[in-house]
GROMACS .gro file of C-alpha atoms in nm:
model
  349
    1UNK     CA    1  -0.934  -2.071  -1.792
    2UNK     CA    2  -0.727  -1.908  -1.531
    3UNK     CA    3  -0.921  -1.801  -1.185
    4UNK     CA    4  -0.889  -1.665  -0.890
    5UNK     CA    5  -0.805  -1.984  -0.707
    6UNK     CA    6  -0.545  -2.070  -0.927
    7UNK     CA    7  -0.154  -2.053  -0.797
    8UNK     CA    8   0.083  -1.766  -0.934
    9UNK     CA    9   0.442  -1.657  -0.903
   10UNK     CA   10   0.491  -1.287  -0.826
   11UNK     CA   11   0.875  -1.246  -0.860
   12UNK     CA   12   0.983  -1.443  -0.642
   13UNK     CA   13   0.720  -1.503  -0.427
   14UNK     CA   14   0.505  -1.829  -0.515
   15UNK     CA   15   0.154  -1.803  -0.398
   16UNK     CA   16  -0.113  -2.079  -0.366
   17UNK     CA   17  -0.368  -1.818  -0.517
   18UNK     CA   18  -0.476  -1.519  -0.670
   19UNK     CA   19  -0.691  -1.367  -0.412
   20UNK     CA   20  -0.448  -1.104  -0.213
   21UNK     CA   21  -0.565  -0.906   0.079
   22UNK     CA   22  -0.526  -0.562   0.034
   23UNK     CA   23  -0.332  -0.334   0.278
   24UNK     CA   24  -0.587  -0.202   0.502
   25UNK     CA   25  -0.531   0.048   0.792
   26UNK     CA   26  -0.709  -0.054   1.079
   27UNK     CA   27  -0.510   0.166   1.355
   28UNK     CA   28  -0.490  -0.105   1.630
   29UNK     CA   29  -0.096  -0.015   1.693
   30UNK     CA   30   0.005   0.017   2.082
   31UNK     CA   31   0.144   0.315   2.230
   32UNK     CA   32   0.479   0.413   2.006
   33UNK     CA   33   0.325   0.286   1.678
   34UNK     CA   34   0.413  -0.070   1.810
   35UNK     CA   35   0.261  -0.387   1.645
   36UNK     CA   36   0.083  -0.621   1.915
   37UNK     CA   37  -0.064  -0.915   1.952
   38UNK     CA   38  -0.418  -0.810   1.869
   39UNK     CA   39  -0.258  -0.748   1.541
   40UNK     CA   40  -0.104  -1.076   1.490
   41UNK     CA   41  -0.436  -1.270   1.526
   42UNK     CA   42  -0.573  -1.032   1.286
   43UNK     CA   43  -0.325  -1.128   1.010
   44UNK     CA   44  -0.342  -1.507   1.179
   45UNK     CA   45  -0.689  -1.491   1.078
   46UNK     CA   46  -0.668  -1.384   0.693
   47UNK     CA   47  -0.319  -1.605   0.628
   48UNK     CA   48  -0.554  -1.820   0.360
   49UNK     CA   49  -0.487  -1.487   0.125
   50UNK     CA   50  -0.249  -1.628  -0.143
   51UNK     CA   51  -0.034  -1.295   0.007
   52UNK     CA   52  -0.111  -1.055   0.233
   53UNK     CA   53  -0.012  -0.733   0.209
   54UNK     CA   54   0.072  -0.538   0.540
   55UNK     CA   55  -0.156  -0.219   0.668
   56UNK     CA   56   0.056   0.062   0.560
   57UNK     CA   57   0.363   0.086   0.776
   58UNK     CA   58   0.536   0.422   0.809
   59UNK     CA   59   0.971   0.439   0.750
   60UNK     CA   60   0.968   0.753   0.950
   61UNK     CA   61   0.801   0.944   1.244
   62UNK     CA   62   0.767   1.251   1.003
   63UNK     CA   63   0.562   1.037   0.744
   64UNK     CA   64   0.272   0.956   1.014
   65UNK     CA   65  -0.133   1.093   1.000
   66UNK     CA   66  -0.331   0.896   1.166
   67UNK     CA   67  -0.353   0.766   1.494
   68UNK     CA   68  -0.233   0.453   1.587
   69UNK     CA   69  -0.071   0.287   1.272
   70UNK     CA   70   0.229   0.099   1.294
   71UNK     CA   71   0.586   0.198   1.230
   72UNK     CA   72   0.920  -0.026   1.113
   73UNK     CA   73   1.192   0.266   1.207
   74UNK     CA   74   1.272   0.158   1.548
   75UNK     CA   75   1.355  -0.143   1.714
   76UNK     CA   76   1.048  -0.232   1.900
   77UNK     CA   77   0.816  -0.195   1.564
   78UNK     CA   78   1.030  -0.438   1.437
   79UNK     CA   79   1.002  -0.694   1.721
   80UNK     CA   80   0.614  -0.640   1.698
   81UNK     CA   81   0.637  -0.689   1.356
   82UNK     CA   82   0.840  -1.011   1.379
   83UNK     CA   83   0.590  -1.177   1.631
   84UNK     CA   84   0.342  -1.126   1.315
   85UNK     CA   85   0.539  -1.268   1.084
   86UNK     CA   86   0.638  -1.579   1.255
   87UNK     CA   87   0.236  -1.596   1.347
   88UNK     CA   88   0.151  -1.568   0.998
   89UNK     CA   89   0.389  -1.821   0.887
   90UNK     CA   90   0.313  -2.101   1.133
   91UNK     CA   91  -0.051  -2.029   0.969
   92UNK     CA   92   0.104  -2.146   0.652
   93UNK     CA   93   0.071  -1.779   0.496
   94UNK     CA   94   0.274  -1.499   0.301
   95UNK     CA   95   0.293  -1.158   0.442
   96UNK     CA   96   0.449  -0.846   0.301
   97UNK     CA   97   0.515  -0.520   0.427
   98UNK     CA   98   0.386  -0.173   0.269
   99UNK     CA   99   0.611   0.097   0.346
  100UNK     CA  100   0.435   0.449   0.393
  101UNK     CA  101   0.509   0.775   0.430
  102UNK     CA  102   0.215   1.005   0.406
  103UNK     CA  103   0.361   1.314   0.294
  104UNK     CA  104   0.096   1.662   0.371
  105UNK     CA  105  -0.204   1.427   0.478
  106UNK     CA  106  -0.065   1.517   0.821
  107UNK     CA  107  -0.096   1.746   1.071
  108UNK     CA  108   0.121   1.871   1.352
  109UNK     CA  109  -0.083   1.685   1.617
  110UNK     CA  110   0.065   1.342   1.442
  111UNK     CA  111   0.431   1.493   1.420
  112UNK     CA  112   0.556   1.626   1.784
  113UNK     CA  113   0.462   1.979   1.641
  114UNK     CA  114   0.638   2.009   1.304
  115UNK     CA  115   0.498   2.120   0.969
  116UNK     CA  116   0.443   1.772   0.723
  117UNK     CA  117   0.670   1.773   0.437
  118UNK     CA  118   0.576   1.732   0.031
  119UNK     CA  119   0.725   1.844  -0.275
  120UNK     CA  120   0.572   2.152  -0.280
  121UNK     CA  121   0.380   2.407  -0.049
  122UNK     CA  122   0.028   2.305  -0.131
  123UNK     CA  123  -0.226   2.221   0.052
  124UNK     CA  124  -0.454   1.920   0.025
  125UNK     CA  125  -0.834   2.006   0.027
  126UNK     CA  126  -1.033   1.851   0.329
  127UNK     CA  127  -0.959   1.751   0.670
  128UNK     CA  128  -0.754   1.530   0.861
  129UNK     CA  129  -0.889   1.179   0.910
  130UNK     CA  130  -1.049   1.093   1.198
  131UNK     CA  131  -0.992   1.406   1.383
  132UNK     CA  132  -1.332   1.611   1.582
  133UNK     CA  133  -1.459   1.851   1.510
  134UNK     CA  134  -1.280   1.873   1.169
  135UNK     CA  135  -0.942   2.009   1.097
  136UNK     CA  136  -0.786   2.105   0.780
  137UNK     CA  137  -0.471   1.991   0.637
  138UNK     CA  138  -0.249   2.237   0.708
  139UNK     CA  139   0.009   2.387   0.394
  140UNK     CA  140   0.338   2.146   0.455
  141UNK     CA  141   0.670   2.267   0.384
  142UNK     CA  142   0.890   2.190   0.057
  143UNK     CA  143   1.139   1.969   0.128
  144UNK     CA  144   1.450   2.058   0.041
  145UNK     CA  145   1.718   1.871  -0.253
  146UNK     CA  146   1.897   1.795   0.011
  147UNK     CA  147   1.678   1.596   0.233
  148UNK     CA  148   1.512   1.422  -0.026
  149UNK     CA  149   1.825   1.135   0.003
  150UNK     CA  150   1.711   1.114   0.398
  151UNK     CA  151   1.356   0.995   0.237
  152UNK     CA  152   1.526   0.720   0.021
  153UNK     CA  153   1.741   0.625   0.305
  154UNK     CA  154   1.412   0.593   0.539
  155UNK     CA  155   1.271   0.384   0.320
  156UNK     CA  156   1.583   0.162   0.249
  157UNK     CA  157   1.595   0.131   0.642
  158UNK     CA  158   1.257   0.030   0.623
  159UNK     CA  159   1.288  -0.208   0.384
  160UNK     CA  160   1.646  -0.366   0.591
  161UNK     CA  161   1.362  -0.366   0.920
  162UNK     CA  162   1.114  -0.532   0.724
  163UNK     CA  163   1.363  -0.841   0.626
  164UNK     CA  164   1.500  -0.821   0.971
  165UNK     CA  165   1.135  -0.857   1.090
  166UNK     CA  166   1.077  -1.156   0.894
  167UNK     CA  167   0.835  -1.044   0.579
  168UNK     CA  168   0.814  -1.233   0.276
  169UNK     CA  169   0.856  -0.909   0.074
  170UNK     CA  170   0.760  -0.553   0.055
  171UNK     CA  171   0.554  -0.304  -0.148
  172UNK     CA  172   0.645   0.098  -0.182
  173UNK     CA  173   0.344   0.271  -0.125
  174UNK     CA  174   0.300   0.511  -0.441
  175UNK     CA  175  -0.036   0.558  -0.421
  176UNK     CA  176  -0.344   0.713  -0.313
  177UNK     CA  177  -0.187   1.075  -0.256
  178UNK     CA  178   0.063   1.050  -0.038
  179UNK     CA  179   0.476   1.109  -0.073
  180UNK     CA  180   0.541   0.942  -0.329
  181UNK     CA  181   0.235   1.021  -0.553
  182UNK     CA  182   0.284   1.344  -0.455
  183UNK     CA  183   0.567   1.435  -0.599
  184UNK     CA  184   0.470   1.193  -0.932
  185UNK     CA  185   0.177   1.394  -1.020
  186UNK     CA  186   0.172   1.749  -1.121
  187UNK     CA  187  -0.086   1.901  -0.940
  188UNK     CA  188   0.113   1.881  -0.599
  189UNK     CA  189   0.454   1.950  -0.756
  190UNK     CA  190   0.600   2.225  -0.840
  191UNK     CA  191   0.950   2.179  -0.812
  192UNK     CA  192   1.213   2.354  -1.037
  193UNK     CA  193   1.523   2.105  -0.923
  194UNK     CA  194   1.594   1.743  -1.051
  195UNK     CA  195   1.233   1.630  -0.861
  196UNK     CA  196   1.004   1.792  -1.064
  197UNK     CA  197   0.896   1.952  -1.405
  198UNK     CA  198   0.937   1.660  -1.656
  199UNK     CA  199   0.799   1.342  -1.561
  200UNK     CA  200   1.109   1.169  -1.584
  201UNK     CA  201   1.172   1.362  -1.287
  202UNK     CA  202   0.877   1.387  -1.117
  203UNK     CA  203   0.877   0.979  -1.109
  204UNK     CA  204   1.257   1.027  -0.976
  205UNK     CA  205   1.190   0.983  -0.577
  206UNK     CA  206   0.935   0.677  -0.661
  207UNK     CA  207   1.206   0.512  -0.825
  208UNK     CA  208   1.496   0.594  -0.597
  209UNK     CA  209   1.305   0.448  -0.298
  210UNK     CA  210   1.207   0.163  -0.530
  211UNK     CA  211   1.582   0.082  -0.633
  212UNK     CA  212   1.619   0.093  -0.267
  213UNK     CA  213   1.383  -0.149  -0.198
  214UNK     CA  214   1.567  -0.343  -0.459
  215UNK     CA  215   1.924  -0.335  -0.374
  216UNK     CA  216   1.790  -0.467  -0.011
  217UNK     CA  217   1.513  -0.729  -0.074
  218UNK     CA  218   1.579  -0.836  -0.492
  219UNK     CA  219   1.326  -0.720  -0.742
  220UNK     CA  220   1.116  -1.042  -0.738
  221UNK     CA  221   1.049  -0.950  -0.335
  222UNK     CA  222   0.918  -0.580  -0.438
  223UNK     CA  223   0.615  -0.455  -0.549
  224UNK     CA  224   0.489  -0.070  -0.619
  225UNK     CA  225   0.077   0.044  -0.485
  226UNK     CA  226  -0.070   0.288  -0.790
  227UNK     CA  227  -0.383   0.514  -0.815
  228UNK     CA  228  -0.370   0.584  -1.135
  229UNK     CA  229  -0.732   0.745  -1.126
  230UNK     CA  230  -0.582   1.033  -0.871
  231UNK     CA  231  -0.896   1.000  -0.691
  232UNK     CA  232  -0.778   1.067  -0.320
  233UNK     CA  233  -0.633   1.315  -0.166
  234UNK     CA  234  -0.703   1.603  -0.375
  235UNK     CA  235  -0.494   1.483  -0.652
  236UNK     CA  236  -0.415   1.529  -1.063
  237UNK     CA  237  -0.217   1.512  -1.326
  238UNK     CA  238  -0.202   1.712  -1.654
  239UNK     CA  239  -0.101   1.330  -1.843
  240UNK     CA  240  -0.203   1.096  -1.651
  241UNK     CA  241  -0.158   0.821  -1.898
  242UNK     CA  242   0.173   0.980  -1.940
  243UNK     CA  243   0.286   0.976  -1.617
  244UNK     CA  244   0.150   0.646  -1.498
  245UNK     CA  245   0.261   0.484  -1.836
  246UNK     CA  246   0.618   0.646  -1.830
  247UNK     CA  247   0.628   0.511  -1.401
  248UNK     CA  248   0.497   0.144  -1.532
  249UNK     CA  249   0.747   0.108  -1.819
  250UNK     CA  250   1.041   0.189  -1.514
  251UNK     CA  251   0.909  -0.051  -1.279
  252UNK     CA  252   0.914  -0.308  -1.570
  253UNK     CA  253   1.265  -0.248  -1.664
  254UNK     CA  254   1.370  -0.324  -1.288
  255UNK     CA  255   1.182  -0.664  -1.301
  256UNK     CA  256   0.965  -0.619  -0.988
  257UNK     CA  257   0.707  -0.854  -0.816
  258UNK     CA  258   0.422  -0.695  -0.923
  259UNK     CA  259   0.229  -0.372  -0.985
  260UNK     CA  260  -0.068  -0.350  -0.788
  261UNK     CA  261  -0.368  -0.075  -0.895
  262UNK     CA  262  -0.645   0.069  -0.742
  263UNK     CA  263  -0.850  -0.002  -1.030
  264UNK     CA  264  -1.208  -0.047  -1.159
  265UNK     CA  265  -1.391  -0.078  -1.456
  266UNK     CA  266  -1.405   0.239  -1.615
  267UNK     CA  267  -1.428   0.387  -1.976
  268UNK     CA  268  -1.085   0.572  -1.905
  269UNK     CA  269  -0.938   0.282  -1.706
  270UNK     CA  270  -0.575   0.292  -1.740
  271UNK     CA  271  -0.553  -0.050  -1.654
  272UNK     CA  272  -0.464  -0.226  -1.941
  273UNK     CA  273  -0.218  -0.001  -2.104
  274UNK     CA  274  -0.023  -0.003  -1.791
  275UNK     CA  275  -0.022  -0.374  -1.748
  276UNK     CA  276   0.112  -0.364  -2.104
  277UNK     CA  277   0.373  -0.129  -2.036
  278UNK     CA  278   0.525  -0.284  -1.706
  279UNK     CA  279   0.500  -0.619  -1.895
  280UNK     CA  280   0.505  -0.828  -1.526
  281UNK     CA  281   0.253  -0.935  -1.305
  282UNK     CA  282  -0.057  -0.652  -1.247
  283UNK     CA  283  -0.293  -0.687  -0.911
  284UNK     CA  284  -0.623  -0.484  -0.973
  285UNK     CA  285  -0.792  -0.399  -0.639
  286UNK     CA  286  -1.129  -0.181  -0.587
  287UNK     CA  287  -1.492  -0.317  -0.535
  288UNK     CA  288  -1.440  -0.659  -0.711
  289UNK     CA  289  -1.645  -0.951  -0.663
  290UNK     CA  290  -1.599  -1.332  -0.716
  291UNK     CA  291  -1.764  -1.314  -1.086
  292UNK     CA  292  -1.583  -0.992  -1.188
  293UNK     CA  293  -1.228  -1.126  -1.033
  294UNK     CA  294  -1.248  -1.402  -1.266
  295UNK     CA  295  -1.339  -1.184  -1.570
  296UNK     CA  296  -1.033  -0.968  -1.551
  297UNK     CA  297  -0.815  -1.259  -1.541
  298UNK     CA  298  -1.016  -1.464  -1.785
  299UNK     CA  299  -0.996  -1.116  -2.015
  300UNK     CA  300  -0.627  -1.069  -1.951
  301UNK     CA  301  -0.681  -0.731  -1.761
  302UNK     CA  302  -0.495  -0.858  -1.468
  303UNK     CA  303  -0.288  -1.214  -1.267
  304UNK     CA  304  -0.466  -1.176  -0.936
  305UNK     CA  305  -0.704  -0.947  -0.732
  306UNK     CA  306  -0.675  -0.814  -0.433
  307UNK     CA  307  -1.032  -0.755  -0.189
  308UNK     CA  308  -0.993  -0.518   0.103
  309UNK     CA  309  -1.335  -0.455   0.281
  310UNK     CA  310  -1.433  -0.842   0.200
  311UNK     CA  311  -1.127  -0.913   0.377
  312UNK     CA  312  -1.238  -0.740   0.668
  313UNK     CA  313  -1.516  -0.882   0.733
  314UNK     CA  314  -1.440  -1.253   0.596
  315UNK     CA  315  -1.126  -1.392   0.764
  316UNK     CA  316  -1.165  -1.706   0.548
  317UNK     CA  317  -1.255  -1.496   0.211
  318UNK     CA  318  -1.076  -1.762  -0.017
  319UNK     CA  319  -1.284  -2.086   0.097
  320UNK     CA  320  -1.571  -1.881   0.113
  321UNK     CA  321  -1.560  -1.717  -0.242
  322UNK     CA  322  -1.471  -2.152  -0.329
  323UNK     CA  323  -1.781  -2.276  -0.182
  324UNK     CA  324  -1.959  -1.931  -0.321
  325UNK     CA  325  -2.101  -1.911   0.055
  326UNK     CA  326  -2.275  -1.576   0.170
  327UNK     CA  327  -2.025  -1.289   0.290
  328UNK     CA  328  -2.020  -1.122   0.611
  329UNK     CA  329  -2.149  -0.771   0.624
  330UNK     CA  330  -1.873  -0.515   0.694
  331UNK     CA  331  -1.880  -0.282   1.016
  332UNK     CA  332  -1.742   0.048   0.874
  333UNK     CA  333  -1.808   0.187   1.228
  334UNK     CA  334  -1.517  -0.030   1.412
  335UNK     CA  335  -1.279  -0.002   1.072
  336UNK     CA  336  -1.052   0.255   1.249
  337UNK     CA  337  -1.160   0.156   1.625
  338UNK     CA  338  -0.983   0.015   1.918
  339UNK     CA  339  -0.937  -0.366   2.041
  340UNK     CA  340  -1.119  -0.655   1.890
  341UNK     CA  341  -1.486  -0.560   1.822
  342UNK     CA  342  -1.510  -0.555   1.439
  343UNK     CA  343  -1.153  -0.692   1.407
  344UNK     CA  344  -1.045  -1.034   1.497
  345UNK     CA  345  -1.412  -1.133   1.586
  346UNK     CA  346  -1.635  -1.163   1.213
  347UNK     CA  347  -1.675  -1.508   1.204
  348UNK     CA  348  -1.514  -1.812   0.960
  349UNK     CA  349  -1.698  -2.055   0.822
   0.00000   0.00000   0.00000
C-alpha cells in the first residue's frame, strides 16, 4: 500500500517522498523584497520535504500585499533567491518557486500609491492583512485587454528568474483569491472581452501564464495551486465544479507536474473529480495528519500531501511523522514576525 514515505515522480521532478511542504508566507524578506540568509536556513531546515514549495514569490511590484514577502522581478531577488537554492541543494533537497501576484488583496500602502489591479472593479470584503487598526481593501481598478499580456509576460519573467535562480521547478499560484483566481471565478469577474463571461475564458489568463511557465521551464517542472472550495478572499463561483473541472481537464492536456489543492474532507469535496479530470499527479493540502495522509493515498484521492503549519513548527516533519514522534506546537504569534524567534529555532529531533 502506497504511503506517505514512499518516492514519486511529479513530471519531471523525482522526489524521495510524498510529504511536500506547503508554500507558506512567513514575511522575513529584507528591505526591497530581497531573500536573505535568515531565509535560507529556514528552507535549510525543512530540505527533508520530498519538495518544497517556495513562500509565495511575487513577478511584479504591482502584485504585492503584505509586508515583507519576497520578489523574483529584479536582479537582487534573484541573487537572494539563488543563495537558497544552492543552500537547499547542498542539504540534499528540492525546492520550487510559487509565483504570486495578489491581484485586489492590496492596498496602496504596498504599491508606491497606486490602485491594485483585478479583473473587475470589486471589492474584496475585509481588511488588509496585518495592517492596525484595520483597513479595508480598497475597490482596484479593471485592468485593461491590453495590459493583461504585461501580466503573462511578468510571470514568464518570473518563471526565466526562477531557473536563473536555481529552482528545481515552479508552481503558478491560482489559488486562494488572488489574480489568477480572480479572474477564474465569477463572482470577481465581470468582464465582457475575451477574459471573462464563459469559463473558457474566464480560465484564459490562468492558462496563458501557465503556457508561459511551460514554454520556459517544460511541463514536467510546472505545477498549478487550486482552492477549489473559494473559501478566501471573499470568493465564488456560480459552477464551481464547472469551472474547476473545465481548469483541471486544461492543465491535464498540457501534461504538468502536478495539481496541488487546498483540500479537505468534505461532502462536496471536489477533490476527486478533479484528480480524475487532470488525469496527472494531485497534492491535497489542508489540516492533514499522518493517519489521514495515508488514507487519501491508500483510497486513491491523491499521490502526495502537502503539511503547512506542521512544517512550521517541525523542521524534520518527515522523520518525525516515520518514527510517529510527538509534534511541536505551532506559534501562530511569530508566523508573520521578524528574525528568528518562531522561525529557524523549533527544534529537530
Amino acid at each position: 500500500m502506497t504511503t506517505i514515505f514512499d518516492p514519486i515522480k511529479l513530471g519531471d521532478l523525482e522526489l524521495p517522498n510524498r510529504i511536500i511542504m506547503a508554500p507558506l508566507t512567513r514575511c522575513r524578506a529584507d528591505e526591497g523584497r530581497v531573500p536573505n540568509a535568515l531565509m535560507a536556513e529556514y528552507y535549510v531546515q525543512r530540505a527533508s520535504a520530498g519538495l518544497i514549495l517556495s513562500e509565495a514569490t511575487s513577478v511584479t511590484p504591482m502584485g504585492v500585499g503584505y509586508p515583507d514577502t519576497p520578489g523574483i522581478w529584479a536582479d537582487d531577488q534573484v541573487r537572494g533567491w539563488t543563495n537558497i537554492t544552492k543552500a537547499v541543494h547542498a542539504a540534499g533537497g528540492r525546492i520550487a518557486l510559487q509565483l504570486w501576484h495578489v491581484g485586489r488583496i492590496s492596498h496602496p500602502m504596498y504599491l508606491n500609491g497606486e490602485t491594485p489591479v483585478a479583473p473587475s472593479a470589486i471589492a474584496a470584503k475585509g481588511h488588509v492583512s496585518l495592517v492596525r487598526p484595520k483597513v479595508d481593501f480598497p475597490v482596484p481598478r479593471a485592468l485593461e485587454t491590453a495590459e493583461i499580456a504585461d501580466i503573462v509576460e511578468a510571470y514568464r519573467t518570473g518563471a526565466e528568474n526562477a531557473k536563473a535562480a536555481g529552482f528545481d521547478g515552479v508552481e503558478i499560484h491560482g489559488a486562494n483569491g488572488y489574480l489568477l483566481d480572480q479572474f477564474l471565478q465569477s463572482s470577481t469577474n465581470k468582464r465582457t472581452d475575451q477574459y471573462g463571461g464563459s469559463v473558457e475564458n474566464r480560465a484564459r489568463l490562468l492558462l496563458e501564464v501557465t503556457d508561459a511557465a511551460i514554454e520556459v521551464w517544460g511541463a514536467g517542472r510546472v505545477g498549478v495551486h487550486l482552492s477549489p472550495r473559494a473559501d478566501l478572499h471573499d470568493m465564488g463561483d456560480e459552477n464551481l465544479a464547472e469551472t474547476f473541472g473545465y481548469v483541471a481537464r486544461e492543465l491535464g492536456k498540457r501534461g504538468i507536474a502536478y495539481i496541488c489543492a487546498r483540500e479537505h474532507e468534505a461532502a462536496d469535496s471536489l477533490g476527486p473529480q478533479l484528480k480524475q479530470a487532470f488525469g496527472g499527479a494531485y497534492i491535497v493540502n489542508e489540516s492533514f495528519t499522518k493517519d489521514s495522509a495515508n488514507a487519501w493515498l491508500a483510497a486513491g484521492k491523491a499521490d502526495a500531501v502537502a503539511f503547512g503549519v506542521p512544517f512550521i513548527a517541525n523542521p524534520d516533519l518527515p522523520a518525525r511523522l516515520k518514527a510517529d514522534a510527538p509534534l511541536n506546537e505551532a506559534h501562530p504569534e511569530s508566523f508573520y514576525s521578524k528574525g528568528p524567534v518562531g522561525y529557524i529555532d523549533y527544534p529537530a529531533l
